[in-house]
PDB file of C-alpha atoms in Angstrom:
ATOM      1  CA  MET Y   5      11.359  61.823  -1.227  1.00  0.00           C
ATOM      2  CA  TYR Y   6      11.933  59.800  -4.442  1.00  0.00           C
ATOM      3  CA  GLU Y   7       9.906  56.734  -3.767  1.00  0.00           C
ATOM      4  CA  GLY Y   8      11.528  54.996  -7.650  1.00  0.00           C
ATOM      5  CA  ALA Y   9      14.207  52.433  -7.678  1.00  0.00           C
ATOM      6  CA  PRO Y  10      17.696  54.317  -7.728  1.00  0.00           C
ATOM      7  CA  ASP Y  11      19.134  52.669 -11.123  1.00  0.00           C
ATOM      8  CA  TYR Y  12      15.812  53.179 -13.223  1.00  0.00           C
ATOM      9  CA  PRO Y  13      16.018  53.477 -16.045  1.00  0.00           C
ATOM     10  CA  ASP Y  14      19.856  54.126 -15.748  1.00  0.00           C
ATOM     11  CA  THR Y  15      22.237  54.293 -12.798  1.00  0.00           C
ATOM     12  CA  ALA Y  16      22.466  57.858 -13.872  1.00  0.00           C
ATOM     13  CA  ARG Y  17      19.028  58.760 -12.279  1.00  0.00           C
ATOM     14  CA  MET Y  18      20.446  59.501  -9.064  1.00  0.00           C
ATOM     15  CA  TRP Y  19      22.508  61.786  -9.779  1.00  0.00           C
ATOM     16  CA  GLU Y  20      20.732  63.905 -12.899  1.00  0.00           C
ATOM     17  CA  LEU Y  21      17.670  64.286  -9.868  1.00  0.00           C
ATOM     18  CA  LEU Y  22      19.938  66.044  -6.990  1.00  0.00           C
ATOM     19  CA  GLN Y  23      21.334  68.022  -9.807  1.00  0.00           C
ATOM     20  CA  LYS Y  24      17.943  68.868 -11.531  1.00  0.00           C
ATOM     21  CA  TYR Y  25      16.745  69.865  -8.042  1.00  0.00           C
ATOM     22  CA  ASP Y  26      19.383  71.549  -6.352  1.00  0.00           C
ATOM     23  CA  VAL Y  27      18.953  68.372  -3.452  1.00  0.00           C
ATOM     24  CA  THR Y  28      20.734  69.549  -0.264  1.00  0.00           C
ATOM     25  CA  ILE Y  29      19.915  66.600   1.551  1.00  0.00           C
ATOM     26  CA  PHE Y  30      20.504  63.145   0.433  1.00  0.00           C
ATOM     27  CA  TYR Y  31      19.772  60.190   2.515  1.00  0.00           C
ATOM     28  CA  THR Y  32      19.737  56.930   1.335  1.00  0.00           C
ATOM     29  CA  THR Y  33      20.971  52.509   2.644  1.00  0.00           C
ATOM     30  CA  PRO Y  34      24.372  51.372   1.914  1.00  0.00           C
ATOM     31  CA  THR Y  35      22.019  49.137  -0.242  1.00  0.00           C
ATOM     32  CA  ALA Y  36      21.942  51.652  -2.655  1.00  0.00           C
ATOM     33  CA  ILE Y  37      25.375  53.421  -2.196  1.00  0.00           C
ATOM     34  CA  ARG Y  38      26.867  50.212  -3.149  1.00  0.00           C
ATOM     35  CA  MET Y  39      24.947  49.809  -6.302  1.00  0.00           C
ATOM     36  CA  LEU Y  40      26.192  53.423  -6.859  1.00  0.00           C
ATOM     37  CA  MET Y  41      29.552  52.875  -6.403  1.00  0.00           C
ATOM     38  CA  GLY Y  42      30.147  49.384  -8.728  1.00  0.00           C
ATOM     39  CA  SER Y  43      27.336  51.385 -11.685  1.00  0.00           C
ATOM     40  CA  ALA Y  44      28.674  54.104 -14.356  1.00  0.00           C
ATOM     41  CA  PRO Y  45      28.695  57.092 -14.233  1.00  0.00           C
ATOM     42  CA  SER Y  46      30.245  58.844 -11.857  1.00  0.00           C
ATOM     43  CA  PRO Y  47      28.966  61.178  -9.582  1.00  0.00           C
ATOM     44  CA  SER Y  48      31.307  63.451 -10.603  1.00  0.00           C
ATOM     45  CA  ALA Y  49      30.611  64.528 -13.998  1.00  0.00           C
ATOM     46  CA  PHE Y  50      27.339  66.196 -12.165  1.00  0.00           C
ATOM     47  CA  ASP Y  51      26.807  68.931 -10.694  1.00  0.00           C
ATOM     48  CA  LEU Y  52      26.282  68.188  -6.410  1.00  0.00           C
ATOM     49  CA  SER Y  53      27.381  71.852  -5.372  1.00  0.00           C
ATOM     50  CA  SER Y  54      23.924  71.774  -3.601  1.00  0.00           C
ATOM     51  CA  LEU Y  55      24.751  69.294  -1.273  1.00  0.00           C
ATOM     52  CA  ARG Y  56      25.249  70.187   2.596  1.00  0.00           C
ATOM     53  CA  LEU Y  57      24.528  66.685   4.272  1.00  0.00           C
ATOM     54  CA  LEU Y  58      24.631  63.572   3.395  1.00  0.00           C
ATOM     55  CA  GLY Y  59      22.519  60.733   5.291  1.00  0.00           C
ATOM     56  CA  THR Y  60      22.151  56.663   5.804  1.00  0.00           C
ATOM     57  CA  VAL Y  61      20.332  54.616   7.282  1.00  0.00           C
ATOM     58  CA  GLY Y  62      18.604  50.809   8.108  1.00  0.00           C
ATOM     59  CA  GLU Y  63      21.667  48.762   7.917  1.00  0.00           C
ATOM     60  CA  PRO Y  64      25.514  48.940   8.544  1.00  0.00           C
ATOM     61  CA  ILE Y  65      27.885  50.944   6.472  1.00  0.00           C
ATOM     62  CA  ASN Y  66      30.755  49.317   5.611  1.00  0.00           C
ATOM     63  CA  PRO Y  67      33.731  52.133   5.834  1.00  0.00           C
ATOM     64  CA  SER Y  68      35.333  51.487   2.304  1.00  0.00           C
ATOM     65  CA  VAL Y  69      30.805  52.470   1.105  1.00  0.00           C
ATOM     66  CA  TRP Y  70      31.469  55.215   3.729  1.00  0.00           C
ATOM     67  CA  LYS Y  71      34.595  56.617   2.218  1.00  0.00           C
ATOM     68  CA  TRP Y  72      33.542  56.352  -1.264  1.00  0.00           C
ATOM     69  CA  TYR Y  73      30.231  58.426  -0.316  1.00  0.00           C
ATOM     70  CA  PHE Y  74      32.259  61.103   1.514  1.00  0.00           C
ATOM     71  CA  GLU Y  75      34.646  61.657  -1.092  1.00  0.00           C
ATOM     72  CA  GLU Y  76      32.547  61.229  -4.226  1.00  0.00           C
ATOM     73  CA  VAL Y  77      29.021  62.411  -3.527  1.00  0.00           C
ATOM     74  CA  GLY Y  78      30.001  64.569  -0.619  1.00  0.00           C
ATOM     75  CA  GLN Y  79      33.175  65.952  -2.684  1.00  0.00           C
ATOM     76  CA  LYS Y  80      34.584  65.598   0.845  1.00  0.00           C
ATOM     77  CA  ARG Y  81      32.812  68.541   2.073  1.00  0.00           C
ATOM     78  CA  CYS Y  82      29.237  66.841   3.115  1.00  0.00           C
ATOM     79  CA  PRO Y  83      29.225  65.682   6.789  1.00  0.00           C
ATOM     80  CA  ILE Y  84      27.834  62.099   6.739  1.00  0.00           C
ATOM     81  CA  VAL Y  85      25.127  61.637   9.242  1.00  0.00           C
ATOM     82  CA  ASP Y  86      25.036  57.702   9.685  1.00  0.00           C
ATOM     83  CA  THR Y  87      21.370  57.119  11.722  1.00  0.00           C
ATOM     84  CA  TRP Y  88      19.929  54.334  13.621  1.00  0.00           C
ATOM     85  CA  TRP Y  89      16.654  53.662  14.672  1.00  0.00           C
ATOM     86  CA  GLN Y  90      13.900  51.410  14.610  1.00  0.00           C
ATOM     87  CA  THR Y  91      10.382  52.355  13.291  1.00  0.00           C
ATOM     88  CA  GLU Y  92       9.223  50.644  17.101  1.00  0.00           C
ATOM     89  CA  THR Y  93      11.411  53.514  18.225  1.00  0.00           C
ATOM     90  CA  GLY Y  94       9.487  56.203  16.737  1.00  0.00           C
ATOM     91  CA  GLY Y  95      12.550  58.127  16.129  1.00  0.00           C
ATOM     92  CA  MET Y  96      16.183  58.694  15.399  1.00  0.00           C
ATOM     93  CA  MET Y  97      18.592  57.549  18.418  1.00  0.00           C
ATOM     94  CA  ILE Y  98      22.080  56.938  17.656  1.00  0.00           C
ATOM     95  CA  SER Y  99      23.976  59.500  14.974  1.00  0.00           C
ATOM     96  CA  ALA Y 100      26.973  61.761  13.873  1.00  0.00           C
ATOM     97  CA  LEU Y 101      25.668  65.445  14.682  1.00  0.00           C
ATOM     98  CA  PRO Y 102      26.665  67.670  12.005  1.00  0.00           C
ATOM     99  CA  GLY Y 103      28.134  71.392  12.917  1.00  0.00           C
ATOM    100  CA  ILE Y 104      29.361  70.292  16.428  1.00  0.00           C
ATOM    101  CA  GLU Y 105      33.474  69.652  14.721  1.00  0.00           C
ATOM    102  CA  THR Y 106      33.985  68.181  18.555  1.00  0.00           C
ATOM    103  CA  ILE Y 107      32.630  65.319  17.752  1.00  0.00           C
ATOM    104  CA  PRO Y 108      34.844  63.366  14.552  1.00  0.00           C
ATOM    105  CA  LEU Y 109      32.860  61.497  12.020  1.00  0.00           C
ATOM    106  CA  LYS Y 110      34.549  58.120  11.446  1.00  0.00           C
ATOM    107  CA  PRO Y 111      33.832  56.208   8.318  1.00  0.00           C
ATOM    108  CA  GLY Y 112      31.563  53.262   9.640  1.00  0.00           C
ATOM    109  CA  SER Y 113      30.264  54.435  12.605  1.00  0.00           C
ATOM    110  CA  ALA Y 114      26.762  55.462  13.321  1.00  0.00           C
ATOM    111  CA  ALA Y 115      28.466  58.086  15.984  1.00  0.00           C
ATOM    112  CA  LEU Y 116      26.810  58.709  19.711  1.00  0.00           C
ATOM    113  CA  CYS Y 117      23.955  58.424  21.160  1.00  0.00           C
ATOM    114  CA  ILE Y 118      21.338  60.913  20.664  1.00  0.00           C
ATOM    115  CA  PRO Y 119      21.331  62.896  24.258  1.00  0.00           C
ATOM    116  CA  GLY Y 120      18.631  62.017  26.410  1.00  0.00           C
ATOM    117  CA  THR Y 121      19.029  58.623  25.551  1.00  0.00           C
ATOM    118  CA  ASP Y 122      20.317  56.300  27.613  1.00  0.00           C
ATOM    119  CA  MET Y 123      21.749  52.928  25.774  1.00  0.00           C
ATOM    120  CA  ALA Y 124      24.005  50.355  26.807  1.00  0.00           C
ATOM    121  CA  ILE Y 125      25.873  47.011  24.994  1.00  0.00           C
ATOM    122  CA  VAL Y 126      25.491  44.136  26.737  1.00  0.00           C
ATOM    123  CA  ASP Y 127      26.162  40.103  26.789  1.00  0.00           C
ATOM    124  CA  GLU Y 128      24.282  37.325  27.025  1.00  0.00           C
ATOM    125  CA  ASP Y 129      23.628  37.906  30.779  1.00  0.00           C
ATOM    126  CA  GLY Y 130      22.613  41.869  30.678  1.00  0.00           C
ATOM    127  CA  GLN Y 131      25.918  42.269  32.235  1.00  0.00           C
ATOM    128  CA  SER Y 132      27.553  45.761  30.351  1.00  0.00           C
ATOM    129  CA  VAL Y 133      30.610  44.966  27.921  1.00  0.00           C
ATOM    130  CA  PRO Y 134      33.969  47.157  28.468  1.00  0.00           C
ATOM    131  CA  PRO Y 135      34.734  49.403  24.911  1.00  0.00           C
ATOM    132  CA  ASN Y 136      35.653  47.607  21.497  1.00  0.00           C
ATOM    133  CA  THR Y 137      33.828  44.693  22.617  1.00  0.00           C
ATOM    134  CA  ARG Y 138      30.740  43.267  20.642  1.00  0.00           C
ATOM    135  CA  GLY Y 139      27.403  42.932  22.722  1.00  0.00           C
ATOM    136  CA  HIS Y 140      23.353  43.431  22.158  1.00  0.00           C
ATOM    137  CA  LEU Y 141      22.335  47.115  21.998  1.00  0.00           C
ATOM    138  CA  VAL Y 142      19.257  47.933  24.319  1.00  0.00           C
ATOM    139  CA  VAL Y 143      17.338  50.982  25.497  1.00  0.00           C
ATOM    140  CA  GLN Y 144      17.704  51.273  29.283  1.00  0.00           C
ATOM    141  CA  ARG Y 145      14.702  54.135  29.833  1.00  0.00           C
ATOM    142  CA  PRO Y 146      11.503  54.349  27.815  1.00  0.00           C
ATOM    143  CA  TRP Y 147      12.152  56.916  25.098  1.00  0.00           C
ATOM    144  CA  PRO Y 148       8.910  59.050  24.263  1.00  0.00           C
ATOM    145  CA  GLY Y 149       8.774  57.880  21.100  1.00  0.00           C
ATOM    146  CA  MET Y 150       9.109  54.022  21.663  1.00  0.00           C
ATOM    147  CA  LEU Y 151       5.359  52.135  20.649  1.00  0.00           C
ATOM    148  CA  LEU Y 152       3.447  51.470  23.724  1.00  0.00           C
ATOM    149  CA  THR Y 153       2.562  47.624  22.306  1.00  0.00           C
ATOM    150  CA  ILE Y 154       1.596  45.405  19.038  1.00  0.00           C
ATOM    151  CA  TRP Y 155      -1.910  45.760  18.016  1.00  0.00           C
ATOM    152  CA  GLY Y 156      -3.605  43.249  19.754  1.00  0.00           C
ATOM    153  CA  ASP Y 157      -0.761  41.466  20.913  1.00  0.00           C
ATOM    154  CA  ASP Y 158       0.056  42.547  23.964  1.00  0.00           C
ATOM    155  CA  SER Y 159       2.441  39.978  25.304  1.00  0.00           C
ATOM    156  CA  ARG Y 160       3.930  39.134  21.689  1.00  0.00           C
ATOM    157  CA  TYR Y 161       5.067  42.887  22.392  1.00  0.00           C
ATOM    158  CA  GLU Y 162       6.957  41.900  26.172  1.00  0.00           C
ATOM    159  CA  ASP Y 163       7.888  38.250  24.511  1.00  0.00           C
ATOM    160  CA  VAL Y 164       9.668  40.111  21.627  1.00  0.00           C
ATOM    161  CA  TYR Y 165      11.355  43.210  23.447  1.00  0.00           C
ATOM    162  CA  TRP Y 166      10.877  42.858  27.227  1.00  0.00           C
ATOM    163  CA  SER Y 167      11.389  39.434  28.136  1.00  0.00           C
ATOM    164  CA  ARG Y 168      15.315  39.183  27.606  1.00  0.00           C
ATOM    165  CA  TYR Y 169      16.834  41.401  29.438  1.00  0.00           C
ATOM    166  CA  PRO Y 170      13.883  42.455  31.977  1.00  0.00           C
ATOM    167  CA  GLY Y 171      13.106  46.271  32.440  1.00  0.00           C
ATOM    168  CA  ARG Y 172      14.684  47.072  29.075  1.00  0.00           C
ATOM    169  CA  TYR Y 173      14.210  47.505  25.310  1.00  0.00           C
ATOM    170  CA  SER Y 174      16.053  44.888  23.188  1.00  0.00           C
ATOM    171  CA  ALA Y 175      16.727  46.211  19.846  1.00  0.00           C
ATOM    172  CA  GLY Y 176      17.737  42.448  18.278  1.00  0.00           C
ATOM    173  CA  ASP Y 177      21.246  44.411  16.708  1.00  0.00           C
ATOM    174  CA  TYR Y 178      24.634  43.193  17.295  1.00  0.00           C
ATOM    175  CA  ALA Y 179      26.556  46.835  18.367  1.00  0.00           C
ATOM    176  CA  MET Y 180      30.087  47.776  19.692  1.00  0.00           C
ATOM    177  CA  ARG Y 181      31.170  50.993  21.743  1.00  0.00           C
ATOM    178  CA  ASP Y 182      35.038  52.160  20.881  1.00  0.00           C
ATOM    179  CA  ASP Y 183      36.732  54.037  23.580  1.00  0.00           C
ATOM    180  CA  ASP Y 184      35.687  57.578  22.132  1.00  0.00           C
ATOM    181  CA  GLY Y 185      32.032  56.280  22.453  1.00  0.00           C
ATOM    182  CA  HIS Y 186      31.219  56.127  19.428  1.00  0.00           C
ATOM    183  CA  MET Y 187      28.947  52.990  18.724  1.00  0.00           C
ATOM    184  CA  TRP Y 188      29.432  50.615  15.459  1.00  0.00           C
ATOM    185  CA  LEU Y 189      26.184  48.680  14.173  1.00  0.00           C
ATOM    186  CA  LEU Y 190      27.168  45.346  13.599  1.00  0.00           C
ATOM    187  CA  GLY Y 191      23.955  43.961  11.819  1.00  0.00           C
ATOM    188  CA  ARG Y 192      21.240  42.335  13.474  1.00  0.00           C
ATOM    189  CA  ALA Y 193      21.394  39.944  16.356  1.00  0.00           C
ATOM    190  CA  ASP Y 194      18.944  36.975  14.219  1.00  0.00           C
ATOM    191  CA  ASP Y 195      21.466  37.404  11.498  1.00  0.00           C
ATOM    192  CA  VAL Y 196      24.129  35.043  12.684  1.00  0.00           C
ATOM    193  CA  LEU Y 197      24.909  31.335  11.439  1.00  0.00           C
ATOM    194  CA  LYS Y 198      26.465  28.351  12.815  1.00  0.00           C
ATOM    195  CA  VAL Y 199      29.078  26.861  11.007  1.00  0.00           C
ATOM    196  CA  ALA Y 200      30.226  23.470  13.168  1.00  0.00           C
ATOM    197  CA  GLY Y 201      29.664  25.015  16.279  1.00  0.00           C
ATOM    198  CA  HIS Y 202      31.101  28.258  15.452  1.00  0.00           C
ATOM    199  CA  ARG Y 203      29.046  31.984  15.838  1.00  0.00           C
ATOM    200  CA  ILE Y 204      29.264  34.149  12.409  1.00  0.00           C
ATOM    201  CA  GLY Y 205      27.516  37.268  11.491  1.00  0.00           C
ATOM    202  CA  THR Y 206      26.206  37.553   8.525  1.00  0.00           C
ATOM    203  CA  ALA Y 207      27.516  41.314   8.497  1.00  0.00           C
ATOM    204  CA  GLU Y 208      30.824  40.381   9.239  1.00  0.00           C
ATOM    205  CA  ILE Y 209      30.849  38.226   5.716  1.00  0.00           C
ATOM    206  CA  GLU Y 210      28.936  40.463   3.669  1.00  0.00           C
ATOM    207  CA  GLY Y 211      31.497  43.895   4.951  1.00  0.00           C
ATOM    208  CA  CYS Y 212      34.519  41.664   3.440  1.00  0.00           C
ATOM    209  CA  LEU Y 213      32.521  40.926   0.686  1.00  0.00           C
ATOM    210  CA  VAL Y 214      32.205  44.408  -0.521  1.00  0.00           C
ATOM    211  CA  SER Y 215      35.429  45.523   0.600  1.00  0.00           C
ATOM    212  CA  HIS Y 216      36.678  43.320  -2.025  1.00  0.00           C
ATOM    213  CA  PRO Y 217      37.893  45.933  -5.043  1.00  0.00           C
ATOM    214  CA  HIS Y 218      35.486  44.115  -7.740  1.00  0.00           C
ATOM    215  CA  VAL Y 219      32.587  43.719  -5.542  1.00  0.00           C
ATOM    216  CA  ALA Y 220      29.455  46.178  -5.744  1.00  0.00           C
ATOM    217  CA  GLU Y 221      27.190  44.316  -3.272  1.00  0.00           C
ATOM    218  CA  SER Y 222      27.003  40.936  -1.498  1.00  0.00           C
ATOM    219  CA  ALA Y 223      24.550  38.612   0.968  1.00  0.00           C
ATOM    220  CA  VAL Y 224      24.791  36.417   3.136  1.00  0.00           C
ATOM    221  CA  CYS Y 225      22.824  33.638   4.479  1.00  0.00           C
ATOM    222  CA  GLY Y 226      22.707  30.084   5.573  1.00  0.00           C
ATOM    223  CA  ILE Y 227      22.338  26.656   4.159  1.00  0.00           C
ATOM    224  CA  PRO Y 228      21.619  23.459   5.768  1.00  0.00           C
ATOM    225  CA  ASP Y 229      24.789  21.031   5.737  1.00  0.00           C
ATOM    226  CA  ASP Y 230      25.423  17.623   6.891  1.00  0.00           C
ATOM    227  CA  LEU Y 231      28.495  17.793   8.201  1.00  0.00           C
ATOM    228  CA  LYS Y 232      28.495  21.571   9.425  1.00  0.00           C
ATOM    229  CA  GLY Y 233      24.954  21.931  10.551  1.00  0.00           C
ATOM    230  CA  GLN Y 234      24.967  25.320   8.452  1.00  0.00           C
ATOM    231  CA  ALA Y 235      27.531  26.528   5.724  1.00  0.00           C
ATOM    232  CA  ILE Y 236      26.991  29.835   4.298  1.00  0.00           C
ATOM    233  CA  ALA Y 237      26.170  30.984   0.647  1.00  0.00           C
ATOM    234  CA  ALA Y 238      27.131  33.922  -0.273  1.00  0.00           C
ATOM    235  CA  PHE Y 239      24.965  35.988  -3.289  1.00  0.00           C
ATOM    236  CA  VAL Y 240      27.770  38.721  -5.062  1.00  0.00           C
ATOM    237  CA  VAL Y 241      26.797  41.916  -7.674  1.00  0.00           C
ATOM    238  CA  VAL Y 242      30.400  42.028  -8.807  1.00  0.00           C
ATOM    239  CA  LYS Y 243      31.446  45.885 -10.636  1.00  0.00           C
ATOM    240  CA  GLU Y 244      30.801  46.401 -14.260  1.00  0.00           C
ATOM    241  CA  GLY Y 245      33.608  44.871 -16.117  1.00  0.00           C
ATOM    242  CA  ALA Y 246      35.379  43.549 -13.178  1.00  0.00           C
ATOM    243  CA  ASP Y 247      36.897  39.822 -13.700  1.00  0.00           C
ATOM    244  CA  CYS Y 248      36.208  38.396 -10.723  1.00  0.00           C
ATOM    245  CA  SER Y 249      35.499  34.062  -9.870  1.00  0.00           C
ATOM    246  CA  PRO Y 250      33.854  32.601  -7.139  1.00  0.00           C
ATOM    247  CA  GLY Y 251      37.009  31.163  -5.770  1.00  0.00           C
ATOM    248  CA  ASP Y 252      38.547  35.102  -5.548  1.00  0.00           C
ATOM    249  CA  LEU Y 253      36.045  35.754  -3.392  1.00  0.00           C
ATOM    250  CA  ALA Y 254      35.817  32.679  -1.311  1.00  0.00           C
ATOM    251  CA  ASP Y 255      39.462  33.668  -0.856  1.00  0.00           C
ATOM    252  CA  ALA Y 256      38.972  37.065   0.428  1.00  0.00           C
ATOM    253  CA  VAL Y 257      36.810  35.869   3.348  1.00  0.00           C
ATOM    254  CA  ARG Y 258      39.288  33.265   4.005  1.00  0.00           C
ATOM    255  CA  ARG Y 259      41.968  35.785   4.377  1.00  0.00           C
ATOM    256  CA  GLY Y 260      39.331  38.925   6.228  1.00  0.00           C
ATOM    257  CA  VAL Y 261      37.723  36.672   8.111  1.00  0.00           C
ATOM    258  CA  GLY Y 262      38.516  33.345   8.092  1.00  0.00           C
ATOM    259  CA  PRO Y 263      38.809  29.838   6.904  1.00  0.00           C
ATOM    260  CA  ILE Y 264      35.694  28.893   9.269  1.00  0.00           C
ATOM    261  CA  ALA Y 265      33.783  31.858   6.820  1.00  0.00           C
ATOM    262  CA  VAL Y 266      34.581  30.304   3.500  1.00  0.00           C
ATOM    263  CA  PRO Y 267      30.936  30.175   1.592  1.00  0.00           C
ATOM    264  CA  LYS Y 268      30.225  26.708   0.159  1.00  0.00           C
ATOM    265  CA  VAL Y 269      28.464  28.191  -2.400  1.00  0.00           C
ATOM    266  CA  VAL Y 270      29.748  32.231  -3.955  1.00  0.00           C
ATOM    267  CA  CYS Y 271      26.661  32.953  -6.788  1.00  0.00           C
ATOM    268  CA  VAL Y 272      27.272  35.766  -8.829  1.00  0.00           C
ATOM    269  CA  VAL Y 273      24.371  37.735 -10.405  1.00  0.00           C
ATOM    270  CA  SER Y 274      23.843  40.753 -12.101  1.00  0.00           C
ATOM    271  CA  ARG Y 275      21.265  41.678  -9.228  1.00  0.00           C
ATOM    272  CA  LEU Y 276      19.557  41.151  -5.768  1.00  0.00           C
ATOM    273  CA  PRO Y 277      16.363  41.126  -5.065  1.00  0.00           C
ATOM    274  CA  LYS Y 278      15.134  44.377  -3.617  1.00  0.00           C
ATOM    275  CA  THR Y 279      12.790  45.978  -2.057  1.00  0.00           C
ATOM    276  CA  ARG Y 280      11.194  49.509  -3.555  1.00  0.00           C
ATOM    277  CA  SER Y 281      13.101  51.448  -1.260  1.00  0.00           C
ATOM    278  CA  GLY Y 282      16.577  49.530  -2.133  1.00  0.00           C
ATOM    279  CA  LYS Y 283      17.206  47.347   0.680  1.00  0.00           C
ATOM    280  CA  ILE Y 284      18.337  43.828  -0.150  1.00  0.00           C
ATOM    281  CA  LEU Y 285      15.203  40.664   0.646  1.00  0.00           C
ATOM    282  CA  ARG Y 286      17.577  38.503   2.409  1.00  0.00           C
ATOM    283  CA  ARG Y 287      14.434  36.590   3.171  1.00  0.00           C
ATOM    284  CA  VAL Y 288      14.371  35.698  -0.191  1.00  0.00           C
ATOM    285  CA  LEU Y 289      17.692  35.134  -0.817  1.00  0.00           C
ATOM    286  CA  LYS Y 290      17.446  32.115   2.137  1.00  0.00           C
ATOM    287  CA  ALA Y 291      14.845  30.570   0.490  1.00  0.00           C
ATOM    288  CA  ILE Y 292      16.161  30.477  -2.781  1.00  0.00           C
ATOM    289  CA  ALA Y 293      18.909  28.868  -1.121  1.00  0.00           C
ATOM    290  CA  CYS Y 294      17.084  26.987   1.096  1.00  0.00           C
ATOM    291  CA  GLY Y 295      14.759  25.444  -1.272  1.00  0.00           C
ATOM    292  CA  GLU Y 296      11.504  27.245   0.556  1.00  0.00           C
ATOM    293  CA  ASP Y 297       8.532  28.504  -0.778  1.00  0.00           C
ATOM    294  CA  ILE Y 298       9.992  33.180  -1.399  1.00  0.00           C
ATOM    295  CA  GLY Y 299       6.892  34.004   0.507  1.00  0.00           C
ATOM    296  CA  ASP Y 300       5.132  37.283  -0.212  1.00  0.00           C
ATOM    297  CA  THR Y 301       7.337  39.303  -2.332  1.00  0.00           C
ATOM    298  CA  SER Y 302       4.553  42.511  -2.679  1.00  0.00           C
ATOM    299  CA  THR Y 303       7.368  45.276  -1.977  1.00  0.00           C
ATOM    300  CA  LEU Y 304       9.635  43.364  -4.540  1.00  0.00           C
ATOM    301  CA  GLU Y 305      10.818  46.240  -7.021  1.00  0.00           C
ATOM    302  CA  ASP Y 306      12.213  44.218  -9.779  1.00  0.00           C
ATOM    303  CA  PRO Y 307      10.434  40.311  -9.657  1.00  0.00           C
ATOM    304  CA  GLU Y 308      13.532  39.224 -12.810  1.00  0.00           C
ATOM    305  CA  ALA Y 309      15.430  39.503  -9.756  1.00  0.00           C
ATOM    306  CA  VAL Y 310      14.484  36.517  -7.943  1.00  0.00           C
ATOM    307  CA  THR Y 311      14.298  34.728 -11.370  1.00  0.00           C
ATOM    308  CA  GLU Y 312      18.258  34.972 -12.331  1.00  0.00           C
ATOM    309  CA  VAL Y 313      19.435  34.340  -8.450  1.00  0.00           C
ATOM    310  CA  SER Y 314      16.612  31.109  -8.741  1.00  0.00           C
ATOM    311  CA  GLU Y 315      17.937  30.093 -12.312  1.00  0.00           C
ATOM    312  CA  ALA Y 316      21.786  30.707 -11.023  1.00  0.00           C
ATOM    313  CA  PHE Y 317      21.968  29.026  -7.433  1.00  0.00           C
ATOM    314  CA  ALA Y 318      20.269  26.235  -9.454  1.00  0.00           C
ATOM    315  CA  ARG Y 319      22.927  25.757 -11.951  1.00  0.00           C
ATOM    316  CA  LEU Y 320      25.678  25.820  -9.460  1.00  0.00           C
ATOM    317  CA  GLN Y 321      23.860  23.396  -6.970  1.00  0.00           C
ATOM    318  CA  GLY Y 322      23.521  21.357 -10.351  1.00  0.00           C
ATOM    319  CA  ASP Y 323      27.175  21.172 -11.317  1.00  0.00           C
TER     320      ASP Y 323
END
């Protein structure tokens, strides 16, 4: 297990470790993969032949990022295990099963529910939705590893996880099941913006941005807007040497998602605030965008990233 930053002291760090220690399984976050995608050197400059399995966890992975991971890091021979689980579930519940060739890998899909689990995708009223329809992910029967309560707060446990769909565990994630039964995780259900009465998932906008050939990473949040109630702020890291303006990125969202999803503010920075495990601290970005206190930063990997983002956003607001 490696607990350091994936780009310290430089962006060759991961590839050097994989090569030096003949690592066989590389399991990391989509955020870390996107960061490595946009940086030199290429993994092809290193001997990664020891790898036999790739994994990703923590957030949905964009298909273009999945393909790069498979082709450039796994050299088209290592299967990718895109796992869905929560601390609360105590173990993986949706995942590909490497070695079972009858179950195809689909870029961006977490594949199938683990045998023995009973999961469903439901609408606001708790009714199962048809294939290829977004809904709320629920666990229909208890799972041995699941949490029994929240320490010292049984009522909160019931309210957060069980009250919305009585008798079923609400995961708090949006998901979709395709015609083959493969699960597609679509981001947190509470990461939904309401712009001029339209509900838009942040994952949809972020996915559109990172699919742009010049974008390495992105994160989106809502900001107050007198006219629309809520507007969109996008924080974007472009790849080294790329020439990409905020207007170009806004146009990409207009084409890819629609006019209603175009960010009011596009803030281009060299890095985003992240935890030491590589996850983007969206809470911190939202606090910066809304002029609020950023709160606890004990998990922050690079405090200077907060300073850079704060100053860049302030400059945009002053223009």
